[in-house]
Amino acid sequence: MSRSQAAKADARTGAALDVERIRADFPVLSRRVHGQPLAYLDNAATSQKPQSVIATLDRYYSEYNANIHRGVHTLSEEATAAFEDARRRIAAFINAGDAKQIIFVRGTTEAINLVAQSWGRGRLRQGDEIVITGLEHHSNIVPWQMLCEQTGAKLRVMPITDAGEIDLDAGRKLIGPATRLVAVSHISNALGTINPVAEIVRLAKEHGALTLVDGAQAVPHLAVDVQALGCDFYAFSGHKLFGPTGIGVLYGRAALLEQMPPWQGGGDMIKVVSFERTVYNDLPYKFEAGTPHIAGGIGLGAAIDYVQQTGLDAIARHEQALLEYATAAALRIPGLRLIGTARHKASILSFVMDGIHPHDLGTILDHQGVAIRTGHHCAMPIMERFRIPATARASFAFYNTAAEVDRLMAGITAAQKVFT
Ligand code: PLP
């Protein structure tokens, strides 16, 4: 796509960003797939990385690779300083009160498992309830099912409407005196629904229940303020936020984290060890046993710098414009049915086609250089709710353009000709 074509396409969406300049920061976006320019529309699965993040990882490994916290030599001190500086920038990014509330984990999945095991296992018993919603990713379902098996607690699920929104009226009836924790996604990865998490947190608090927000899909798209939300835990993954894989964050309320036992034992999470007794380390290290993903933490800091320089408000405006443009175009295609039509949505377009399996559509689009995701998106209960086996899902980031949306729609129309 030429610069002028892109500018024209972005004018159609009313884009506020210099998308062509941004695209130049992401090396992979200039590659070709099957001889066609890549249109990467699978950002909800993982996002691409700007050169600044790639260079940060390269610099760490080429210039100051060392283990952290334990060394007195220069490289170790430099690595420790960079890692802890990243933690502080991440804390500021989500407005956590203190960097010690930022626990580095592998990703959202590990963050939720940490809470389930460290907070839940020793506390819950028969008669207690955990409330989730019908919109959750498997990683915000299965850890709670495991916890229920371990403790005798019960899992309850807020239903969702035909539009793919949480049915709050029904949800209100589920949250009560037996509720110990409400765990909800901020944005649904399968449908794009932006959930009313502040309201759900308020409801949970009225009944003395704790709240965990799965922010995996939210942090790349909207400004998150954990203190304004009032949640007890917030989890997200670096790789969906233009950072490295294998690194993520659990934010927790400090008083709560202080009370929770460590969930893994090993190096760095201790102050003193003898065969008789171990004294655990302070926050956040109490929850970070073993050598962490040092490059990943530093790289995530660089990714957050990039997002902040770009500006989350401008990102949200561009993505909303792209979503509106794509939704209108999709609705003009006969035989295409959108799955997920919530009033408040992030830039995710999930759909099914008459007579074409999503996997076949995905393969045809790949041959045109258009990368989308097909399948159940690790949210099988949502597929069951809509009585479908799978959807095709295009998910947009701030580096995507209206011209790429046009290519997606042209590819869908071409696939229809093959199959009908
Ligand atoms: N929650 C949501 C809403 C997601 O979209 C994902 C990943 O797709 C996850 C949790 C799990 O994230 P990870 O695999 O990075 O742990």
Short mmCIF file of C-alpha atoms and ligand atoms in Angstrom, two decimals:
data_model
loop_
_atom_site.label_atom_id
_atom_site.label_comp_id
_atom_site.label_asym_id
_atom_site.label_seq_id
_atom_site.Cartn_x
_atom_site.Cartn_y
_atom_site.Cartn_z
CA MET A 1 0.00 0.00 0.00
CA SER A 2 1.40 3.38 -0.94
CA ARG A 3 1.57 6.28 1.48
CA SER A 4 -1.13 8.19 -0.39
CA GLN A 5 -3.44 5.15 -0.54
CA ALA A 6 -3.03 4.69 3.21
CA ALA A 7 -3.67 8.36 3.89
CA LYS A 8 -6.84 8.18 1.78
CA ALA A 9 -7.96 5.06 3.62
CA ASP A 10 -7.34 6.64 6.99
CA ALA A 11 -9.18 9.78 5.98
CA ARG A 12 -12.20 7.52 5.46
CA THR A 13 -12.03 6.37 9.08
CA GLY A 14 -11.23 9.82 10.41
CA ALA A 15 -7.96 8.50 11.87
CA ALA A 16 -6.20 10.85 14.27
CA LEU A 17 -2.87 9.02 14.10
CA ASP A 18 -0.08 9.13 11.53
CA VAL A 19 -0.59 5.43 10.89
CA GLU A 20 1.94 5.21 8.07
CA ARG A 21 4.66 6.57 10.36
CA ILE A 22 3.59 4.19 13.12
CA ARG A 23 3.64 1.22 10.73
CA ALA A 24 7.26 1.99 9.89
CA ASP A 25 8.10 1.32 13.57
CA PHE A 26 6.91 -2.30 13.25
CA PRO A 27 9.35 -4.24 11.05
CA VAL A 28 7.12 -7.29 10.54
CA LEU A 29 4.36 -5.18 9.00
CA SER A 30 6.44 -4.66 5.89
CA ARG A 31 6.78 -8.37 5.09
CA ARG A 32 4.86 -10.25 2.44
CA VAL A 33 2.86 -13.43 2.93
CA HIS A 34 2.13 -15.63 -0.10
CA GLY A 35 3.42 -12.80 -2.26
CA GLN A 36 0.98 -10.25 -0.80
CA PRO A 37 1.62 -7.46 1.69
CA LEU A 38 0.80 -8.68 5.19
CA ALA A 39 -2.47 -7.38 6.68
CA TYR A 40 -2.10 -8.48 10.30
CA LEU A 41 -5.60 -8.61 11.83
CA ASP A 42 -4.95 -11.08 14.66
CA ASN A 43 -3.99 -8.61 17.36
CA ALA A 44 -6.27 -10.07 20.02
CA ALA A 45 -4.18 -13.26 19.89
CA THR A 46 -0.88 -11.42 20.04
CA SER A 47 0.29 -8.03 18.82
CA GLN A 48 3.36 -7.07 16.78
CA LYS A 49 6.40 -5.42 18.36
CA PRO A 50 7.81 -1.98 17.60
CA GLN A 51 11.51 -1.61 16.82
CA SER A 52 12.02 0.14 20.19
CA VAL A 53 10.96 -3.04 22.02
CA ILE A 54 13.08 -5.27 19.79
CA ALA A 55 16.08 -2.95 20.34
CA THR A 56 15.51 -2.96 24.10
CA LEU A 57 15.66 -6.77 24.19
CA ASP A 58 18.71 -6.74 21.94
CA ARG A 59 20.45 -4.17 24.16
CA TYR A 60 19.78 -6.19 27.30
CA TYR A 61 21.25 -9.37 25.83
CA SER A 62 24.14 -7.62 24.08
CA GLU A 63 25.16 -5.15 26.77
CA TYR A 64 24.07 -6.04 30.31
CA ASN A 65 22.67 -9.58 30.46
CA ALA A 66 22.98 -10.70 34.09
CA ASN A 67 20.85 -12.16 36.84
CA ILE A 68 19.12 -9.58 39.03
CA HIS A 69 18.82 -8.75 42.74
CA ARG A 70 21.69 -10.97 43.80
CA GLY A 71 24.76 -9.59 42.07
CA VAL A 72 27.19 -6.93 43.21
CA HIS A 73 28.84 -6.57 39.83
CA THR A 74 28.01 -3.80 37.35
CA LEU A 75 26.01 -5.88 34.87
CA SER A 76 23.77 -7.26 37.59
CA GLU A 77 23.21 -3.80 39.04
CA GLU A 78 22.33 -2.42 35.60
CA ALA A 79 19.92 -5.29 34.88
CA THR A 80 18.30 -4.92 38.32
CA ALA A 81 17.88 -1.18 37.86
CA ALA A 82 16.30 -1.62 34.40
CA PHE A 83 13.95 -4.38 35.62
CA GLU A 84 12.80 -2.40 38.67
CA ASP A 85 12.47 0.78 36.63
CA ALA A 86 10.16 -1.11 34.24
CA ARG A 87 8.08 -2.23 37.24
CA ARG A 88 7.68 1.42 38.30
CA ARG A 89 6.62 2.48 34.79
CA ILE A 90 4.10 -0.37 34.63
CA ALA A 91 2.69 0.71 38.02
CA ALA A 92 2.25 4.25 36.72
CA PHE A 93 0.67 2.95 33.48
CA ILE A 94 -2.27 1.38 35.35
CA ASN A 95 -2.14 3.89 38.23
CA ALA A 96 -1.22 1.33 40.89
CA GLY A 97 -0.35 3.19 44.08
CA ASP A 98 3.00 1.46 44.51
CA ALA A 99 5.42 -0.58 42.37
CA LYS A 100 5.36 -3.34 45.00
CA GLN A 101 1.78 -4.07 43.87
CA ILE A 102 3.09 -5.10 40.44
CA ILE A 103 3.98 -8.79 40.40
CA PHE A 104 5.74 -10.09 37.32
CA VAL A 105 4.23 -13.33 36.05
CA ARG A 106 4.23 -15.20 32.73
CA GLY A 107 0.97 -13.67 31.61
CA THR A 108 -2.71 -13.29 32.41
CA THR A 109 -3.13 -17.04 32.80
CA GLU A 110 -0.45 -17.29 35.45
CA ALA A 111 -1.75 -14.18 37.25
CA ILE A 112 -5.22 -15.70 37.61
CA ASN A 113 -3.84 -19.06 38.72
CA LEU A 114 -1.72 -17.26 41.31
CA VAL A 115 -4.79 -15.59 42.82
CA ALA A 116 -6.86 -18.78 42.69
CA GLN A 117 -4.21 -20.77 44.52
CA SER A 118 -2.63 -18.23 46.86
CA TRP A 119 -5.77 -16.31 47.82
CA GLY A 120 -8.41 -18.99 47.33
CA ARG A 121 -7.08 -22.37 48.29
CA GLY A 122 -6.62 -21.74 52.00
CA ARG A 123 -9.69 -19.55 52.38
CA LEU A 124 -12.64 -20.96 50.49
CA ARG A 125 -14.86 -23.76 51.69
CA GLN A 126 -18.19 -25.39 50.94
CA GLY A 127 -20.94 -22.78 50.77
CA ASP A 128 -18.65 -20.12 49.25
CA GLU A 129 -19.23 -18.96 45.70
CA ILE A 130 -17.12 -17.54 42.91
CA VAL A 131 -18.98 -15.58 40.24
CA ILE A 132 -17.67 -15.27 36.68
CA THR A 133 -19.46 -14.32 33.46
CA GLY A 134 -20.45 -16.16 30.31
CA LEU A 135 -17.93 -14.05 28.39
CA GLU A 136 -14.71 -15.39 29.90
CA HIS A 137 -11.57 -16.79 28.26
CA HIS A 138 -10.74 -20.29 29.49
CA SER A 139 -8.00 -18.80 31.65
CA ASN A 140 -10.66 -17.01 33.71
CA ILE A 141 -12.79 -20.16 33.99
CA VAL A 142 -10.58 -23.20 34.51
CA PRO A 143 -8.45 -21.91 37.45
CA TRP A 144 -11.72 -21.21 39.33
CA GLN A 145 -13.10 -24.66 38.46
CA MET A 146 -9.90 -26.19 39.81
CA LEU A 147 -10.21 -24.09 42.96
CA CYS A 148 -13.83 -25.21 43.40
CA GLU A 149 -12.75 -28.86 43.09
CA GLN A 150 -10.07 -28.26 45.73
CA THR A 151 -12.25 -26.38 48.23
CA GLY A 152 -15.88 -27.39 47.64
CA ALA A 153 -16.80 -23.82 46.63
CA LYS A 154 -19.31 -23.31 43.83
CA LEU A 155 -18.83 -21.54 40.48
CA ARG A 156 -21.70 -19.37 39.29
CA VAL A 157 -21.93 -17.74 35.88
CA MET A 158 -23.60 -14.45 34.94
CA PRO A 159 -25.45 -15.09 31.68
CA ILE A 160 -24.97 -13.05 28.51
CA THR A 161 -27.53 -11.58 26.15
CA ASP A 162 -27.94 -12.23 22.41
CA ALA A 163 -25.86 -9.10 21.76
CA GLY A 164 -23.00 -10.56 23.78
CA GLU A 165 -23.38 -8.28 26.79
CA ILE A 166 -23.38 -9.41 30.40
CA ASP A 167 -26.98 -9.67 31.61
CA LEU A 168 -26.50 -7.48 34.67
CA ASP A 169 -30.04 -7.93 35.95
CA ALA A 170 -29.51 -11.67 36.12
CA GLY A 171 -25.97 -11.07 37.42
CA ARG A 172 -27.24 -8.97 40.31
CA LYS A 173 -29.25 -11.96 41.53
CA LEU A 174 -26.14 -14.16 41.51
CA ILE A 175 -23.95 -11.88 43.62
CA GLY A 176 -24.91 -12.22 47.28
CA PRO A 177 -23.67 -13.04 50.77
CA ALA A 178 -22.08 -16.33 49.63
CA THR A 179 -20.02 -14.59 46.92
CA ARG A 180 -16.34 -14.43 47.87
CA LEU A 181 -14.91 -13.30 44.55
CA VAL A 182 -16.19 -11.95 41.23
CA ALA A 183 -13.84 -12.48 38.27
CA VAL A 184 -14.66 -10.68 35.03
CA SER A 185 -12.92 -9.80 31.79
CA HIS A 186 -12.58 -6.10 31.04
CA ILE A 187 -12.98 -6.79 27.31
CA SER A 188 -14.11 -10.08 25.76
CA ASN A 189 -11.49 -11.52 23.42
CA ALA A 190 -14.07 -13.49 21.44
CA LEU A 191 -16.70 -10.78 20.93
CA GLY A 192 -15.02 -7.48 21.78
CA THR A 193 -17.62 -6.48 24.39
CA ILE A 194 -16.35 -3.85 26.82
CA ASN A 195 -17.82 -4.95 30.13
CA PRO A 196 -19.15 -2.58 32.83
CA VAL A 197 -16.39 -3.60 35.23
CA ALA A 198 -16.67 -0.55 37.51
CA GLU A 199 -20.33 -1.37 38.11
CA ILE A 200 -19.57 -5.06 38.70
CA VAL A 201 -16.82 -4.12 41.18
CA ARG A 202 -19.31 -1.89 43.01
CA LEU A 203 -21.89 -4.70 43.15
CA ALA A 204 -19.32 -7.15 44.49
CA LYS A 205 -18.19 -4.67 47.14
CA GLU A 206 -21.77 -4.21 48.35
CA HIS A 207 -21.66 -7.88 49.30
CA GLY A 208 -18.11 -7.86 50.66
CA ALA A 209 -16.76 -9.91 47.74
CA LEU A 210 -13.35 -9.38 46.15
CA THR A 211 -12.90 -8.67 42.44
CA LEU A 212 -10.43 -9.77 39.81
CA VAL A 213 -10.43 -8.10 36.40
CA ASP A 214 -8.89 -9.94 33.45
CA GLY A 215 -7.43 -7.02 31.51
CA ALA A 216 -5.66 -9.02 28.79
CA GLN A 217 -7.68 -7.36 26.01
CA ALA A 218 -8.15 -3.99 27.69
CA VAL A 219 -4.66 -2.59 28.29
CA PRO A 220 -3.81 -2.33 24.57
CA HIS A 221 -6.99 -0.38 23.81
CA LEU A 222 -8.01 1.86 26.70
CA ALA A 223 -6.51 3.73 29.63
CA VAL A 224 -6.80 1.60 32.77
CA ASP A 225 -6.82 3.09 36.27
CA VAL A 226 -6.96 0.27 38.80
CA GLN A 227 -7.57 2.64 41.71
CA ALA A 228 -10.51 4.31 39.96
CA LEU A 229 -11.92 0.86 39.09
CA GLY A 230 -11.53 -0.18 42.73
CA CYS A 231 -10.76 -3.80 41.83
CA ASP A 232 -8.69 -6.00 44.13
CA PHE A 233 -6.73 -7.72 41.35
CA TYR A 234 -6.00 -6.82 37.73
CA ALA A 235 -4.19 -9.15 35.32
CA PHE A 236 -2.68 -8.64 31.86
CA SER A 237 -0.14 -10.07 29.40
CA GLY A 238 2.82 -8.25 27.84
CA HIS A 239 2.53 -9.85 24.40
CA LYS A 240 -0.90 -8.36 23.67
CA LEU A 241 0.45 -4.93 24.65
CA PHE A 242 3.20 -4.86 21.96
CA GLY A 243 5.69 -6.36 24.43
CA PRO A 244 7.42 -9.75 24.66
CA THR A 245 5.76 -13.10 25.27
CA GLY A 246 6.29 -14.87 28.59
CA ILE A 247 5.85 -11.75 30.72
CA GLY A 248 2.72 -10.35 32.31
CA VAL A 249 1.48 -8.59 35.38
CA LEU A 250 -0.68 -9.23 38.38
CA TYR A 251 -1.70 -6.05 40.20
CA GLY A 252 -3.12 -6.57 43.66
CA ARG A 253 -4.31 -4.42 46.53
CA ALA A 254 -1.30 -4.20 48.84
CA ALA A 255 -3.06 -5.19 52.08
CA LEU A 256 -4.46 -8.26 50.38
CA LEU A 257 -1.17 -9.30 48.79
CA GLU A 258 0.52 -8.93 52.19
CA GLN A 259 -1.95 -11.42 53.71
CA MET A 260 -1.65 -13.97 50.90
CA PRO A 261 0.90 -16.81 51.18
CA PRO A 262 3.49 -17.31 48.43
CA TRP A 263 2.31 -19.74 45.78
CA GLN A 264 5.68 -21.00 44.57
CA GLY A 265 8.82 -21.49 46.62
CA GLY A 266 12.42 -20.96 45.52
CA GLY A 267 15.10 -18.34 45.16
CA ASP A 268 14.41 -14.61 45.49
CA MET A 269 11.09 -15.06 47.33
CA ILE A 270 12.85 -15.57 50.66
CA LYS A 271 14.78 -13.49 53.22
CA VAL A 272 16.22 -16.32 55.30
CA VAL A 273 16.13 -20.08 54.80
CA SER A 274 17.07 -22.78 57.27
CA PHE A 275 15.90 -26.38 57.40
CA GLU A 276 13.65 -25.44 60.32
CA ARG A 277 12.03 -22.31 58.95
CA THR A 278 11.91 -19.92 56.01
CA VAL A 279 11.18 -16.19 56.24
CA TYR A 280 9.51 -14.96 53.08
CA ASN A 281 10.56 -11.85 51.21
CA ASP A 282 8.56 -8.62 51.03
CA LEU A 283 6.24 -7.67 48.20
CA PRO A 284 6.47 -8.09 45.28
CA TYR A 285 9.34 -10.61 45.53
CA LYS A 286 7.34 -12.95 47.77
CA PHE A 287 5.43 -13.94 44.63
CA GLU A 288 8.39 -14.04 42.23
CA ALA A 289 10.21 -17.31 42.94
CA GLY A 290 13.18 -18.07 40.70
CA THR A 291 14.85 -16.06 37.96
CA PRO A 292 12.16 -13.99 36.26
CA HIS A 293 11.89 -13.10 32.56
CA ILE A 294 14.29 -10.18 32.98
CA ALA A 295 14.44 -9.17 29.32
CA GLY A 296 10.66 -9.54 29.17
CA GLY A 297 10.04 -7.15 32.07
CA ILE A 298 12.41 -4.56 30.62
CA GLY A 299 10.87 -5.07 27.16
CA LEU A 300 7.36 -4.61 28.56
CA GLY A 301 8.49 -1.29 30.03
CA ALA A 302 9.63 -0.22 26.54
CA ALA A 303 6.30 -1.35 25.03
CA ILE A 304 4.40 0.76 27.55
CA ASP A 305 6.61 3.75 26.71
CA TYR A 306 5.69 3.29 23.05
CA VAL A 307 1.95 3.08 23.78
CA GLN A 308 2.08 6.13 26.03
CA GLN A 309 4.01 8.17 23.45
CA THR A 310 1.39 7.22 20.85
CA GLY A 311 -1.39 8.08 23.31
CA LEU A 312 -4.18 5.78 24.39
CA ASP A 313 -6.86 8.34 23.54
CA ALA A 314 -5.64 8.62 19.95
CA ILE A 315 -5.30 4.82 19.78
CA ALA A 316 -8.88 4.35 21.01
CA ARG A 317 -10.24 6.90 18.51
CA HIS A 318 -8.44 5.29 15.57
CA GLU A 319 -9.51 1.78 16.56
CA GLN A 320 -13.13 2.81 17.12
CA ALA A 321 -13.18 4.41 13.68
CA LEU A 322 -11.74 1.23 12.16
CA LEU A 323 -14.30 -0.90 14.00
CA GLU A 324 -17.19 1.24 12.75
CA TYR A 325 -15.83 1.17 9.22
CA ALA A 326 -15.33 -2.62 9.31
CA THR A 327 -18.72 -3.27 10.92
CA ALA A 328 -20.56 -1.25 8.26
CA ALA A 329 -18.63 -3.03 5.48
CA ALA A 330 -19.27 -6.47 6.99
CA LEU A 331 -22.99 -5.80 7.28
CA ARG A 332 -23.14 -5.14 3.53
CA ILE A 333 -21.90 -8.69 2.79
CA PRO A 334 -24.85 -11.05 2.31
CA GLY A 335 -24.63 -14.24 4.39
CA LEU A 336 -22.31 -12.69 6.99
CA ARG A 337 -23.57 -12.67 10.59
CA LEU A 338 -21.80 -10.72 13.28
CA ILE A 339 -21.39 -12.53 16.60
CA GLY A 340 -21.18 -9.90 19.32
CA THR A 341 -23.07 -6.68 18.73
CA ALA A 342 -22.67 -5.02 22.12
CA ARG A 343 -23.19 -1.26 22.44
CA HIS A 344 -19.66 -0.81 23.79
CA LYS A 345 -17.07 -2.77 21.84
CA ALA A 346 -13.33 -2.78 21.33
CA SER A 347 -11.87 -3.29 17.85
CA ILE A 348 -12.82 -6.95 17.45
CA LEU A 349 -15.08 -8.25 14.68
CA SER A 350 -16.27 -11.82 15.16
CA PHE A 351 -18.50 -13.33 12.50
CA VAL A 352 -19.78 -16.46 10.76
CA MET A 353 -20.62 -16.95 7.07
CA ASP A 354 -23.37 -18.98 5.47
CA GLY A 355 -21.85 -22.01 3.76
CA ILE A 356 -18.19 -21.32 4.67
CA HIS A 357 -16.45 -22.78 7.71
CA PRO A 358 -14.34 -20.16 9.52
CA HIS A 359 -11.20 -22.30 9.09
CA ASP A 360 -11.69 -22.39 5.29
CA LEU A 361 -12.22 -18.65 5.26
CA GLY A 362 -9.06 -18.14 7.35
CA THR A 363 -7.01 -20.24 4.93
CA ILE A 364 -8.29 -18.39 1.87
CA LEU A 365 -7.60 -15.03 3.49
CA ASP A 366 -4.08 -16.16 4.46
CA HIS A 367 -3.35 -16.79 0.80
CA GLN A 368 -4.17 -13.14 0.21
CA GLY A 369 -1.83 -12.05 3.01
CA VAL A 370 -4.69 -11.31 5.43
CA ALA A 371 -4.12 -12.86 8.87
CA ILE A 372 -7.24 -13.42 10.97
CA ARG A 373 -8.03 -15.96 13.69
CA THR A 374 -10.61 -18.70 13.41
CA GLY A 375 -11.86 -21.10 16.04
CA HIS A 376 -13.35 -20.91 19.51
CA HIS A 377 -10.82 -18.31 20.72
CA CYS A 378 -10.32 -20.18 24.03
CA ALA A 379 -13.91 -19.29 24.89
CA MET A 380 -15.87 -22.48 24.17
CA PRO A 381 -18.83 -21.52 26.42
CA ILE A 382 -19.43 -18.45 24.23
CA MET A 383 -19.56 -20.64 21.12
CA GLU A 384 -22.03 -22.88 22.91
CA ARG A 385 -24.13 -19.85 23.91
CA PHE A 386 -24.45 -18.83 20.25
CA ARG A 387 -24.75 -22.47 19.09
CA ILE A 388 -21.81 -22.24 16.69
CA PRO A 389 -18.57 -24.24 16.61
CA ALA A 390 -16.31 -21.32 15.78
CA THR A 391 -16.10 -17.77 14.45
CA ALA A 392 -13.78 -15.88 12.16
CA ARG A 393 -12.28 -12.98 14.11
CA ALA A 394 -10.52 -9.89 12.82
CA SER A 395 -8.98 -7.81 15.60
CA PHE A 396 -7.48 -4.41 14.89
CA ALA A 397 -4.59 -2.53 16.48
CA PHE A 398 -3.62 1.12 16.06
CA TYR A 399 -1.29 0.24 13.16
CA ASN A 400 -4.12 -1.19 11.07
CA THR A 401 -5.72 0.80 8.26
CA ALA A 402 -9.03 1.09 6.46
CA ALA A 403 -7.24 -0.23 3.35
CA GLU A 404 -6.54 -3.45 5.27
CA VAL A 405 -10.21 -3.64 6.22
CA ASP A 406 -11.03 -3.28 2.50
CA ARG A 407 -8.70 -6.20 1.73
CA LEU A 408 -10.40 -8.30 4.42
CA MET A 409 -13.83 -7.61 2.94
CA ALA A 410 -12.62 -8.26 -0.61
CA GLY A 411 -11.14 -11.56 0.58
CA ILE A 412 -14.42 -12.58 2.20
CA THR A 413 -16.33 -11.78 -0.99
CA ALA A 414 -13.81 -13.78 -3.04
CA ALA A 415 -14.18 -16.74 -0.65
CA GLN A 416 -17.95 -16.61 -1.09
CA LYS A 417 -17.46 -17.03 -4.83
CA VAL A 418 -15.36 -20.15 -4.22
CA PHE A 419 -17.86 -21.76 -1.86
CA THR A 420 -21.26 -20.78 -3.23
N1 PLP B 1 -7.92 -13.42 29.01
C1 PLP B 1 -8.26 -12.93 27.81
C2 PLP B 1 -9.47 -12.06 27.70
C3 PLP B 1 -7.48 -13.24 26.69
O1 PLP B 1 -7.83 -12.74 25.50
C4 PLP B 1 -6.35 -14.06 26.84
C5 PLP B 1 -5.56 -14.46 25.66
O2 PLP B 1 -6.07 -14.53 24.56
C6 PLP B 1 -6.03 -14.53 28.11
C7 PLP B 1 -6.82 -14.19 29.18
C8 PLP B 1 -4.83 -15.39 28.35
O3 PLP B 1 -3.67 -14.67 28.11
P1 PLP B 1 -2.24 -15.40 28.12
O4 PLP B 1 -2.38 -16.57 27.19
O5 PLP B 1 -1.32 -14.35 27.61
O6 PLP B 1 -1.97 -15.81 29.51
#
